[in-house]
PDB file of N, CA, C and O in Angstrom:
ATOM      1  N   UNK A   1     134.764 120.539 106.327  1.00 54.00           N
ATOM      2  CA  UNK A   1     134.207 119.585 107.248  1.00 54.00           C
ATOM      3  C   UNK A   1     135.241 119.315 108.338  1.00 54.00           C
ATOM      4  O   UNK A   1     136.401 119.061 108.055  1.00 54.00           O
ATOM      5  N   UNK A   2     134.779 119.347 109.579  1.00 61.00           N
ATOM      6  CA  UNK A   2     135.697 119.115 110.685  1.00 61.00           C
ATOM      7  C   UNK A   2     135.980 117.628 110.850  1.00 61.00           C
ATOM      8  O   UNK A   2     135.293 116.778 110.310  1.00 61.00           O
ATOM      9  N   UNK A   3     137.002 117.332 111.622  1.00 61.00           N
ATOM     10  CA  UNK A   3     137.365 115.944 111.900  1.00 61.00           C
ATOM     11  C   UNK A   3     136.224 115.228 112.619  1.00 61.00           C
ATOM     12  O   UNK A   3     135.933 114.072 112.329  1.00 61.00           O
ATOM     13  N   UNK A   4     135.569 115.923 113.547  1.00 58.00           N
ATOM     14  CA  UNK A   4     134.469 115.324 114.294  1.00 58.00           C
ATOM     15  C   UNK A   4     133.320 114.947 113.358  1.00 58.00           C
ATOM     16  O   UNK A   4     132.740 113.865 113.468  1.00 58.00           O
ATOM     17  N   UNK A   5     132.983 115.804 112.411  1.00 58.00           N
ATOM     18  CA  UNK A   5     131.921 115.487 111.450  1.00 58.00           C
ATOM     19  C   UNK A   5     132.296 114.272 110.604  1.00 58.00           C
ATOM     20  O   UNK A   5     131.464 113.407 110.342  1.00 58.00           O
ATOM     21  N   UNK A   6     133.535 114.185 110.203  1.00 58.00           N
ATOM     22  CA  UNK A   6     134.006 113.043 109.419  1.00 58.00           C
ATOM     23  C   UNK A   6     133.903 111.754 110.224  1.00 58.00           C
ATOM     24  O   UNK A   6     133.431 110.733 109.729  1.00 58.00           O
ATOM     25  N   UNK A   7     134.314 111.798 111.482  1.00 56.00           N
ATOM     26  CA  UNK A   7     134.244 110.620 112.345  1.00 56.00           C
ATOM     27  C   UNK A   7     132.791 110.186 112.530  1.00 56.00           C
ATOM     28  O   UNK A   7     132.462 109.007 112.422  1.00 56.00           O
ATOM     29  N   UNK A   8     131.909 111.132 112.795  1.00 56.00           N
ATOM     30  CA  UNK A   8     130.507 110.797 113.012  1.00 56.00           C
ATOM     31  C   UNK A   8     129.861 110.224 111.763  1.00 56.00           C
ATOM     32  O   UNK A   8     129.043 109.308 111.841  1.00 56.00           O
ATOM     33  N   UNK A   9     130.221 110.726 110.606  1.00 60.00           N
ATOM     34  CA  UNK A   9     129.650 110.212 109.365  1.00 60.00           C
ATOM     35  C   UNK A   9     130.021 108.748 109.155  1.00 60.00           C
ATOM     36  O   UNK A   9     129.244 107.970 108.631  1.00 60.00           O
ATOM     37  N   UNK A  10     131.191 108.357 109.545  1.00 58.00           N
ATOM     38  CA  UNK A  10     131.650 106.998 109.297  1.00 58.00           C
ATOM     39  C   UNK A  10     131.339 106.034 110.441  1.00 58.00           C
ATOM     40  O   UNK A  10     131.321 104.840 110.225  1.00 58.00           O
ATOM     41  N   UNK A  11     131.087 106.546 111.619  1.00 54.00           N
ATOM     42  CA  UNK A  11     130.867 105.650 112.749  1.00 54.00           C
ATOM     43  C   UNK A  11     129.398 105.401 113.050  1.00 54.00           C
ATOM     44  O   UNK A  11     129.060 104.438 113.711  1.00 54.00           O
ATOM     45  N   UNK A  12     128.512 106.251 112.565  1.00 50.00           N
ATOM     46  CA  UNK A  12     127.087 106.073 112.814  1.00 50.00           C
ATOM     47  C   UNK A  12     126.501 105.207 111.695  1.00 50.00           C
ATOM     48  O   UNK A  12     126.561 105.584 110.536  1.00 50.00           O
ATOM     49  N   UNK A  13     125.982 104.048 112.034  1.00 57.00           N
ATOM     50  CA  UNK A  13     125.411 103.183 110.996  1.00 57.00           C
ATOM     51  C   UNK A  13     124.150 103.799 110.405  1.00 57.00           C
ATOM     52  O   UNK A  13     123.464 104.591 111.061  1.00 57.00           O
ATOM     53  N   UNK A  14     123.857 103.428 109.193  1.00 62.00           N
ATOM     54  CA  UNK A  14     122.628 103.899 108.562  1.00 62.00           C
ATOM     55  C   UNK A  14     121.438 103.287 109.295  1.00 62.00           C
ATOM     56  O   UNK A  14     121.398 102.087 109.527  1.00 62.00           O
ATOM     57  N   UNK A  15     120.506 104.121 109.688  1.00 65.00           N
ATOM     58  CA  UNK A  15     119.314 103.628 110.353  1.00 65.00           C
ATOM     59  C   UNK A  15     118.366 103.081 109.302  1.00 65.00           C
ATOM     60  O   UNK A  15     118.220 103.641 108.230  1.00 65.00           O
ATOM     61  N   UNK A  16     117.734 101.979 109.633  1.00 75.00           N
ATOM     62  CA  UNK A  16     116.808 101.358 108.694  1.00 75.00           C
ATOM     63  C   UNK A  16     115.398 101.695 109.127  1.00 75.00           C
ATOM     64  O   UNK A  16     114.939 101.275 110.177  1.00 75.00           O
ATOM     65  N   UNK A  17     114.718 102.437 108.294  1.00 84.00           N
ATOM     66  CA  UNK A  17     113.392 102.915 108.645  1.00 84.00           C
ATOM     67  C   UNK A  17     112.282 102.043 108.105  1.00 84.00           C
ATOM     68  O   UNK A  17     112.506 100.919 107.638  1.00 84.00           O
ATOM     69  N   UNK A  18     111.073 102.564 108.140  1.00 85.00           N
ATOM     70  CA  UNK A  18     109.888 101.812 107.720  1.00 85.00           C
ATOM     71  C   UNK A  18     109.952 101.331 106.270  1.00 85.00           C
ATOM     72  O   UNK A  18     109.481 100.252 105.965  1.00 85.00           O
ATOM     73  N   UNK A  19     110.544 102.119 105.392  1.00 87.00           N
ATOM     74  CA  UNK A  19     110.630 101.700 103.981  1.00 87.00           C
ATOM     75  C   UNK A  19     111.474 100.439 103.833  1.00 87.00           C
ATOM     76  O   UNK A  19     111.137  99.558 103.056  1.00 87.00           O
ATOM     77  N   UNK A  20     112.571 100.368 104.587  1.00 88.00           N
ATOM     78  CA  UNK A  20     113.428  99.184 104.536  1.00 88.00           C
ATOM     79  C   UNK A  20     112.639  97.954 104.966  1.00 88.00           C
ATOM     80  O   UNK A  20     112.660  96.916 104.312  1.00 88.00           O
ATOM     81  N   UNK A  21     111.931  98.060 106.093  1.00 90.00           N
ATOM     82  CA  UNK A  21     111.185  96.917 106.610  1.00 90.00           C
ATOM     83  C   UNK A  21     110.027  96.539 105.689  1.00 90.00           C
ATOM     84  O   UNK A  21     109.741  95.357 105.507  1.00 90.00           O
ATOM     85  N   UNK A  22     109.373  97.535 105.105  1.00 91.00           N
ATOM     86  CA  UNK A  22     108.287  97.243 104.166  1.00 91.00           C
ATOM     87  C   UNK A  22     108.830  96.511 102.941  1.00 91.00           C
ATOM     88  O   UNK A  22     108.220  95.543 102.470  1.00 91.00           O
ATOM     89  N   UNK A  23     109.972  96.942 102.448  1.00 92.00           N
ATOM     90  CA  UNK A  23     110.581  96.290 101.294  1.00 92.00           C
ATOM     91  C   UNK A  23     110.967  94.855 101.637  1.00 92.00           C
ATOM     92  O   UNK A  23     110.719  93.931 100.860  1.00 92.00           O
ATOM     93  N   UNK A  24     111.594  94.653 102.803  1.00 91.00           N
ATOM     94  CA  UNK A  24     111.995  93.303 103.213  1.00 91.00           C
ATOM     95  C   UNK A  24     110.776  92.405 103.415  1.00 91.00           C
ATOM     96  O   UNK A  24     110.796  91.236 103.058  1.00 91.00           O
ATOM     97  N   UNK A  25     109.705  92.941 103.991  1.00 93.00           N
ATOM     98  CA  UNK A  25     108.483  92.171 104.181  1.00 93.00           C
ATOM     99  C   UNK A  25     107.913  91.746 102.834  1.00 93.00           C
ATOM    100  O   UNK A  25     107.503  90.600 102.651  1.00 93.00           O
ATOM    101  N   UNK A  26     107.886  92.654 101.877  1.00 95.00           N
ATOM    102  CA  UNK A  26     107.387  92.335 100.538  1.00 95.00           C
ATOM    103  C   UNK A  26     108.259  91.256  99.887  1.00 95.00           C
ATOM    104  O   UNK A  26     107.738  90.297  99.314  1.00 95.00           O
ATOM    105  N   UNK A  27     109.578  91.395  99.984  1.00 94.00           N
ATOM    106  CA  UNK A  27     110.482  90.410  99.401  1.00 94.00           C
ATOM    107  C   UNK A  27     110.286  89.039 100.038  1.00 94.00           C
ATOM    108  O   UNK A  27     110.259  88.020  99.344  1.00 94.00           O
ATOM    109  N   UNK A  28     110.139  88.996 101.341  1.00 92.00           N
ATOM    110  CA  UNK A  28     109.944  87.727 102.037  1.00 92.00           C
ATOM    111  C   UNK A  28     108.618  87.099 101.654  1.00 92.00           C
ATOM    112  O   UNK A  28     108.526  85.896 101.420  1.00 92.00           O
ATOM    113  N   UNK A  29     107.579  87.913 101.559  1.00 94.00           N
ATOM    114  CA  UNK A  29     106.265  87.416 101.162  1.00 94.00           C
ATOM    115  C   UNK A  29     106.314  86.823  99.762  1.00 94.00           C
ATOM    116  O   UNK A  29     105.772  85.744  99.516  1.00 94.00           O
ATOM    117  N   UNK A  30     106.982  87.502  98.843  1.00 95.00           N
ATOM    118  CA  UNK A  30     107.095  86.995  97.473  1.00 95.00           C
ATOM    119  C   UNK A  30     107.918  85.705  97.429  1.00 95.00           C
ATOM    120  O   UNK A  30     107.608  84.785  96.676  1.00 95.00           O
ATOM    121  N   UNK A  31     108.942  85.620  98.243  1.00 92.00           N
ATOM    122  CA  UNK A  31     109.750  84.406  98.319  1.00 92.00           C
ATOM    123  C   UNK A  31     108.910  83.244  98.818  1.00 92.00           C
ATOM    124  O   UNK A  31     108.955  82.146  98.248  1.00 92.00           O
ATOM    125  N   UNK A  32     108.129  83.462  99.870  1.00 93.00           N
ATOM    126  CA  UNK A  32     107.267  82.414 100.400  1.00 93.00           C
ATOM    127  C   UNK A  32     106.207  82.000  99.387  1.00 93.00           C
ATOM    128  O   UNK A  32     105.868  80.833  99.266  1.00 93.00           O
ATOM    129  N   UNK A  33     105.651  82.971  98.652  1.00 95.00           N
ATOM    130  CA  UNK A  33     104.645  82.661  97.639  1.00 95.00           C
ATOM    131  C   UNK A  33     105.258  81.772  96.561  1.00 95.00           C
ATOM    132  O   UNK A  33     104.640  80.794  96.131  1.00 95.00           O
ATOM    133  N   UNK A  34     106.484  82.101  96.140  1.00 95.00           N
ATOM    134  CA  UNK A  34     107.149  81.308  95.114  1.00 95.00           C
ATOM    135  C   UNK A  34     107.412  79.881  95.610  1.00 95.00           C
ATOM    136  O   UNK A  34     107.210  78.917  94.869  1.00 95.00           O
ATOM    137  N   UNK A  35     107.850  79.739  96.845  1.00 93.00           N
ATOM    138  CA  UNK A  35     108.073  78.407  97.423  1.00 93.00           C
ATOM    139  C   UNK A  35     106.760  77.626  97.438  1.00 93.00           C
ATOM    140  O   UNK A  35     106.717  76.445  97.065  1.00 93.00           O
ATOM    141  N   UNK A  36     105.683  78.268  97.834  1.00 94.00           N
ATOM    142  CA  UNK A  36     104.376  77.625  97.877  1.00 94.00           C
ATOM    143  C   UNK A  36     103.956  77.148  96.491  1.00 94.00           C
ATOM    144  O   UNK A  36     103.482  76.020  96.321  1.00 94.00           O
ATOM    145  N   UNK A  37     104.133  78.004  95.489  1.00 95.00           N
ATOM    146  CA  UNK A  37     103.768  77.651  94.118  1.00 95.00           C
ATOM    147  C   UNK A  37     104.614  76.490  93.594  1.00 95.00           C
ATOM    148  O   UNK A  37     104.099  75.565  92.958  1.00 95.00           O
ATOM    149  N   UNK A  38     105.900  76.537  93.861  1.00 94.00           N
ATOM    150  CA  UNK A  38     106.807  75.487  93.400  1.00 94.00           C
ATOM    151  C   UNK A  38     106.447  74.145  94.021  1.00 94.00           C
ATOM    152  O   UNK A  38     106.412  73.114  93.336  1.00 94.00           O
ATOM    153  N   UNK A  39     106.147  74.157  95.300  1.00 94.00           N
ATOM    154  CA  UNK A  39     105.778  72.906  95.972  1.00 94.00           C
ATOM    155  C   UNK A  39     104.445  72.377  95.463  1.00 94.00           C
ATOM    156  O   UNK A  39     104.248  71.169  95.333  1.00 94.00           O
ATOM    157  N   UNK A  40     103.527  73.261  95.140  1.00 94.00           N
ATOM    158  CA  UNK A  40     102.244  72.835  94.576  1.00 94.00           C
ATOM    159  C   UNK A  40     102.463  72.195  93.209  1.00 94.00           C
ATOM    160  O   UNK A  40     101.881  71.155  92.891  1.00 94.00           O
ATOM    161  N   UNK A  41     103.322  72.797  92.401  1.00 95.00           N
ATOM    162  CA  UNK A  41     103.624  72.233  91.087  1.00 95.00           C
ATOM    163  C   UNK A  41     104.321  70.882  91.218  1.00 95.00           C
ATOM    164  O   UNK A  41     104.032  69.953  90.453  1.00 95.00           O
ATOM    165  N   UNK A  42     105.208  70.762  92.171  1.00 93.00           N
ATOM    166  CA  UNK A  42     105.902  69.498  92.412  1.00 93.00           C
ATOM    167  C   UNK A  42     104.899  68.404  92.774  1.00 93.00           C
ATOM    168  O   UNK A  42     104.987  67.274  92.286  1.00 93.00           O
ATOM    169  N   UNK A  43     103.943  68.744  93.587  1.00 93.00           N
ATOM    170  CA  UNK A  43     102.914  67.785  94.001  1.00 93.00           C
ATOM    171  C   UNK A  43     102.122  67.267  92.797  1.00 93.00           C
ATOM    172  O   UNK A  43     101.706  66.111  92.768  1.00 93.00           O
ATOM    173  N   UNK A  44     101.960  68.117  91.783  1.00 95.00           N
ATOM    174  CA  UNK A  44     101.111  67.774  90.638  1.00 95.00           C
ATOM    175  C   UNK A  44     101.864  67.141  89.467  1.00 95.00           C
ATOM    176  O   UNK A  44     101.259  66.860  88.435  1.00 95.00           O
ATOM    177  N   UNK A  45     103.166  66.910  89.613  1.00 96.00           N
ATOM    178  CA  UNK A  45     103.930  66.306  88.519  1.00 96.00           C
ATOM    179  C   UNK A  45     103.505  64.855  88.286  1.00 96.00           C
ATOM    180  O   UNK A  45     103.116  64.150  89.215  1.00 96.00           O
ATOM    181  N   UNK A  46     103.630  64.424  87.052  1.00 96.00           N
ATOM    182  CA  UNK A  46     103.336  63.030  86.713  1.00 96.00           C
ATOM    183  C   UNK A  46     104.506  62.151  87.136  1.00 96.00           C
ATOM    184  O   UNK A  46     105.605  62.645  87.421  1.00 96.00           O
ATOM    185  N   UNK A  47     104.273  60.856  87.136  1.00 95.00           N
ATOM    186  CA  UNK A  47     105.339  59.915  87.480  1.00 95.00           C
ATOM    187  C   UNK A  47     106.511  60.037  86.508  1.00 95.00           C
ATOM    188  O   UNK A  47     107.669  59.960  86.918  1.00 95.00           O
ATOM    189  N   UNK A  48     106.225  60.237  85.238  1.00 96.00           N
ATOM    190  CA  UNK A  48     107.289  60.378  84.237  1.00 96.00           C
ATOM    191  C   UNK A  48     108.119  61.641  84.497  1.00 96.00           C
ATOM    192  O   UNK A  48     109.347  61.616  84.384  1.00 96.00           O
ATOM    193  N   UNK A  49     107.454  62.736  84.853  1.00 96.00           N
ATOM    194  CA  UNK A  49     108.170  63.979  85.156  1.00 96.00           C
ATOM    195  C   UNK A  49     109.028  63.824  86.408  1.00 96.00           C
ATOM    196  O   UNK A  49     110.160  64.320  86.460  1.00 96.00           O
ATOM    197  N   UNK A  50     108.497  63.141  87.411  1.00 95.00           N
ATOM    198  CA  UNK A  50     109.272  62.896  88.630  1.00 95.00           C
ATOM    199  C   UNK A  50     110.488  62.028  88.324  1.00 95.00           C
ATOM    200  O   UNK A  50     111.568  62.264  88.857  1.00 95.00           O
ATOM    201  N   UNK A  51     110.302  61.052  87.459  1.00 95.00           N
ATOM    202  CA  UNK A  51     111.424  60.185  87.087  1.00 95.00           C
ATOM    203  C   UNK A  51     112.513  61.001  86.381  1.00 95.00           C
ATOM    204  O   UNK A  51     113.701  60.791  86.617  1.00 95.00           O
ATOM    205  N   UNK A  52     112.094  61.944  85.523  1.00 95.00           N
ATOM    206  CA  UNK A  52     113.062  62.827  84.861  1.00 95.00           C
ATOM    207  C   UNK A  52     113.875  63.617  85.874  1.00 95.00           C
ATOM    208  O   UNK A  52     115.041  63.939  85.641  1.00 95.00           O
ATOM    209  N   UNK A  53     113.249  63.962  86.990  1.00 93.00           N
ATOM    210  CA  UNK A  53     113.920  64.718  88.046  1.00 93.00           C
ATOM    211  C   UNK A  53     114.624  63.814  89.048  1.00 93.00           C
ATOM    212  O   UNK A  53     115.220  64.289  90.015  1.00 93.00           O
ATOM    213  N   UNK A  54     114.513  62.512  88.823  1.00 94.00           N
ATOM    214  CA  UNK A  54     115.107  61.518  89.709  1.00 94.00           C
ATOM    215  C   UNK A  54     114.541  61.625  91.127  1.00 94.00           C
ATOM    216  O   UNK A  54     115.266  61.559  92.116  1.00 94.00           O
ATOM    217  N   UNK A  55     113.204  61.825  91.192  1.00 93.00           N
ATOM    218  CA  UNK A  55     112.500  61.913  92.473  1.00 93.00           C
ATOM    219  C   UNK A  55     111.451  60.817  92.554  1.00 93.00           C
ATOM    220  O   UNK A  55     110.834  60.459  91.547  1.00 93.00           O
ATOM    221  N   UNK A  56     111.233  60.333  93.746  1.00 94.00           N
ATOM    222  CA  UNK A  56     110.144  59.385  93.960  1.00 94.00           C
ATOM    223  C   UNK A  56     108.875  60.159  94.270  1.00 94.00           C
ATOM    224  O   UNK A  56     108.913  61.337  94.662  1.00 94.00           O
ATOM    225  N   UNK A  57     107.754  59.498  94.096  1.00 95.00           N
ATOM    226  CA  UNK A  57     106.473  60.118  94.419  1.00 95.00           C
ATOM    227  C   UNK A  57     106.436  60.489  95.903  1.00 95.00           C
ATOM    228  O   UNK A  57     105.991  61.568  96.283  1.00 95.00           O
ATOM    229  N   UNK A  58     106.953  59.620  96.755  1.00 94.00           N
ATOM    230  CA  UNK A  58     106.955  59.890  98.199  1.00 94.00           C
ATOM    231  C   UNK A  58     107.823  61.108  98.540  1.00 94.00           C
ATOM    232  O   UNK A  58     107.447  61.935  99.370  1.00 94.00           O
ATOM    233  N   UNK A  59     108.981  61.234  97.896  1.00 92.00           N
ATOM    234  CA  UNK A  59     109.849  62.396  98.143  1.00 92.00           C
ATOM    235  C   UNK A  59     109.155  63.682  97.705  1.00 92.00           C
ATOM    236  O   UNK A  59     109.243  64.708  98.386  1.00 92.00           O
ATOM    237  N   UNK A  60     108.443  63.634  96.581  1.00 93.00           N
ATOM    238  CA  UNK A  60     107.707  64.810  96.104  1.00 93.00           C
ATOM    239  C   UNK A  60     106.583  65.171  97.068  1.00 93.00           C
ATOM    240  O   UNK A  60     106.371  66.345  97.376  1.00 93.00           O
ATOM    241  N   UNK A  61     105.871  64.159  97.550  1.00 93.00           N
ATOM    242  CA  UNK A  61     104.794  64.419  98.519  1.00 93.00           C
ATOM    243  C   UNK A  61     105.338  65.018  99.812  1.00 93.00           C
ATOM    244  O   UNK A  61     104.758  65.937 100.385  1.00 93.00           O
ATOM    245  N   UNK A  62     106.444  64.459 100.266  1.00 92.00           N
ATOM    246  CA  UNK A  62     107.050  64.960 101.502  1.00 92.00           C
ATOM    247  C   UNK A  62     107.456  66.425 101.362  1.00 92.00           C
ATOM    248  O   UNK A  62     107.216  67.239 102.257  1.00 92.00           O
ATOM    249  N   UNK A  63     108.061  66.765 100.245  1.00 92.00           N
ATOM    250  CA  UNK A  63     108.463  68.159 100.005  1.00 92.00           C
ATOM    251  C   UNK A  63     107.231  69.057  99.887  1.00 92.00           C
ATOM    252  O   UNK A  63     107.204  70.165 100.427  1.00 92.00           O
ATOM    253  N   UNK A  64     106.213  68.586  99.188  1.00 93.00           N
ATOM    254  CA  UNK A  64     105.001  69.393  98.975  1.00 93.00           C
ATOM    255  C   UNK A  64     104.248  69.626 100.280  1.00 93.00           C
ATOM    256  O   UNK A  64     103.549  70.638 100.419  1.00 93.00           O
ATOM    257  N   UNK A  65     104.387  68.742 101.248  1.00 93.00           N
ATOM    258  CA  UNK A  65     103.702  68.889 102.537  1.00 93.00           C
ATOM    259  C   UNK A  65     104.360  69.921 103.451  1.00 93.00           C
ATOM    260  O   UNK A  65     103.741  70.360 104.423  1.00 93.00           O
ATOM    261  N   UNK A  66     105.588  70.259 103.173  1.00 92.00           N
ATOM    262  CA  UNK A  66     106.280  71.223 104.042  1.00 92.00           C
ATOM    263  C   UNK A  66     105.601  72.592 103.958  1.00 92.00           C
ATOM    264  O   UNK A  66     105.172  73.020 102.894  1.00 92.00           O
ATOM    265  N   UNK A  67     105.513  73.308 105.069  1.00 92.00           N
ATOM    266  CA  UNK A  67     104.917  74.650 105.032  1.00 92.00           C
ATOM    267  C   UNK A  67     105.804  75.625 104.259  1.00 92.00           C
ATOM    268  O   UNK A  67     107.010  75.428 104.136  1.00 92.00           O
ATOM    269  N   UNK A  68     105.197  76.662 103.734  1.00 90.00           N
ATOM    270  CA  UNK A  68     105.911  77.609 102.876  1.00 90.00           C
ATOM    271  C   UNK A  68     107.091  78.271 103.576  1.00 90.00           C
ATOM    272  O   UNK A  68     108.065  78.641 102.947  1.00 90.00           O
ATOM    273  N   UNK A  69     107.003  78.447 104.883  1.00 88.00           N
ATOM    274  CA  UNK A  69     108.096  79.123 105.595  1.00 88.00           C
ATOM    275  C   UNK A  69     109.253  78.182 105.921  1.00 88.00           C
ATOM    276  O   UNK A  69     110.313  78.629 106.332  1.00 88.00           O
ATOM    277  N   UNK A  70     109.075  76.891 105.734  1.00 89.00           N
ATOM    278  CA  UNK A  70     110.093  75.906 106.060  1.00 89.00           C
ATOM    279  C   UNK A  70     111.041  75.752 104.870  1.00 89.00           C
ATOM    280  O   UNK A  70     110.896  74.854 104.048  1.00 89.00           O
ATOM    281  N   UNK A  71     111.992  76.652 104.791  1.00 79.00           N
ATOM    282  CA  UNK A  71     112.923  76.644 103.677  1.00 79.00           C
ATOM    283  C   UNK A  71     114.254  77.230 104.102  1.00 79.00           C
ATOM    284  O   UNK A  71     114.318  78.112 104.938  1.00 79.00           O
ATOM    285  N   UNK A  72     115.308  76.759 103.512  1.00 71.00           N
ATOM    286  CA  UNK A  72     116.630  77.313 103.796  1.00 71.00           C
ATOM    287  C   UNK A  72     116.797  78.671 103.135  1.00 71.00           C
ATOM    288  O   UNK A  72     117.716  79.402 103.433  1.00 71.00           O
ATOM    289  N   UNK A  73     115.884  79.007 102.216  1.00 50.00           N
ATOM    290  CA  UNK A  73     115.967  80.287 101.522  1.00 50.00           C
ATOM    291  C   UNK A  73     115.427  81.435 102.345  1.00 50.00           C
ATOM    292  O   UNK A  73     115.587  82.587 101.984  1.00 50.00           O
ATOM    293  N   UNK A  74     114.774  81.121 103.447  1.00 46.00           N
ATOM    294  CA  UNK A  74     114.195  82.165 104.283  1.00 46.00           C
ATOM    295  C   UNK A  74     115.283  83.112 104.785  1.00 46.00           C
ATOM    296  O   UNK A  74     116.270  82.699 105.356  1.00 46.00           O
ATOM    297  N   UNK A  75     115.091  84.374 104.558  1.00 49.00           N
ATOM    298  CA  UNK A  75     116.055  85.396 104.966  1.00 49.00           C
ATOM    299  C   UNK A  75     115.589  85.968 106.297  1.00 49.00           C
ATOM    300  O   UNK A  75     114.513  86.533 106.392  1.00 49.00           O
ATOM    301  N   UNK A  76     116.389  85.781 107.327  1.00 51.00           N
ATOM    302  CA  UNK A  76     115.955  86.171 108.664  1.00 51.00           C
ATOM    303  C   UNK A  76     116.639  87.424 109.202  1.00 51.00           C
ATOM    304  O   UNK A  76     116.443  87.772 110.337  1.00 51.00           O
ATOM    305  N   UNK A  77     117.435  88.096 108.422  1.00 49.00           N
ATOM    306  CA  UNK A  77     118.107  89.281 108.960  1.00 49.00           C
ATOM    307  C   UNK A  77     117.253  90.516 108.675  1.00 49.00           C
ATOM    308  O   UNK A  77     117.394  91.149 107.652  1.00 49.00           O
ATOM    309  N   UNK A  78     116.362  90.803 109.569  1.00 43.00           N
ATOM    310  CA  UNK A  78     115.474  91.951 109.423  1.00 43.00           C
ATOM    311  C   UNK A  78     116.130  93.238 109.859  1.00 43.00           C
ATOM    312  O   UNK A  78     115.635  94.307 109.619  1.00 43.00           O
ATOM    313  N   UNK A  79     117.232  93.132 110.532  1.00 39.00           N
ATOM    314  CA  UNK A  79     117.916  94.342 111.015  1.00 39.00           C
ATOM    315  C   UNK A  79     119.304  94.406 110.418  1.00 39.00           C
ATOM    316  O   UNK A  79     119.960  93.448 110.225  1.00 39.00           O
TER     317      UNK A  79
END
């Protein structure tokens, strides 16, 4: 292998094709679905369960009202 081939192999970043984006889209969709499910479950907790979690009913309602994409867990690096 020539020096030029070695340099090119290390300096050219891996291109991310359709499979990468499809995988990331699927992962993001599953993450959003899980957030949606968790918030729905939080909304349906009893007062005793909320007390165990040290949450007020209003705090649970506020969290449950947030849209599924409104989360710090959202991964935004698509490239």
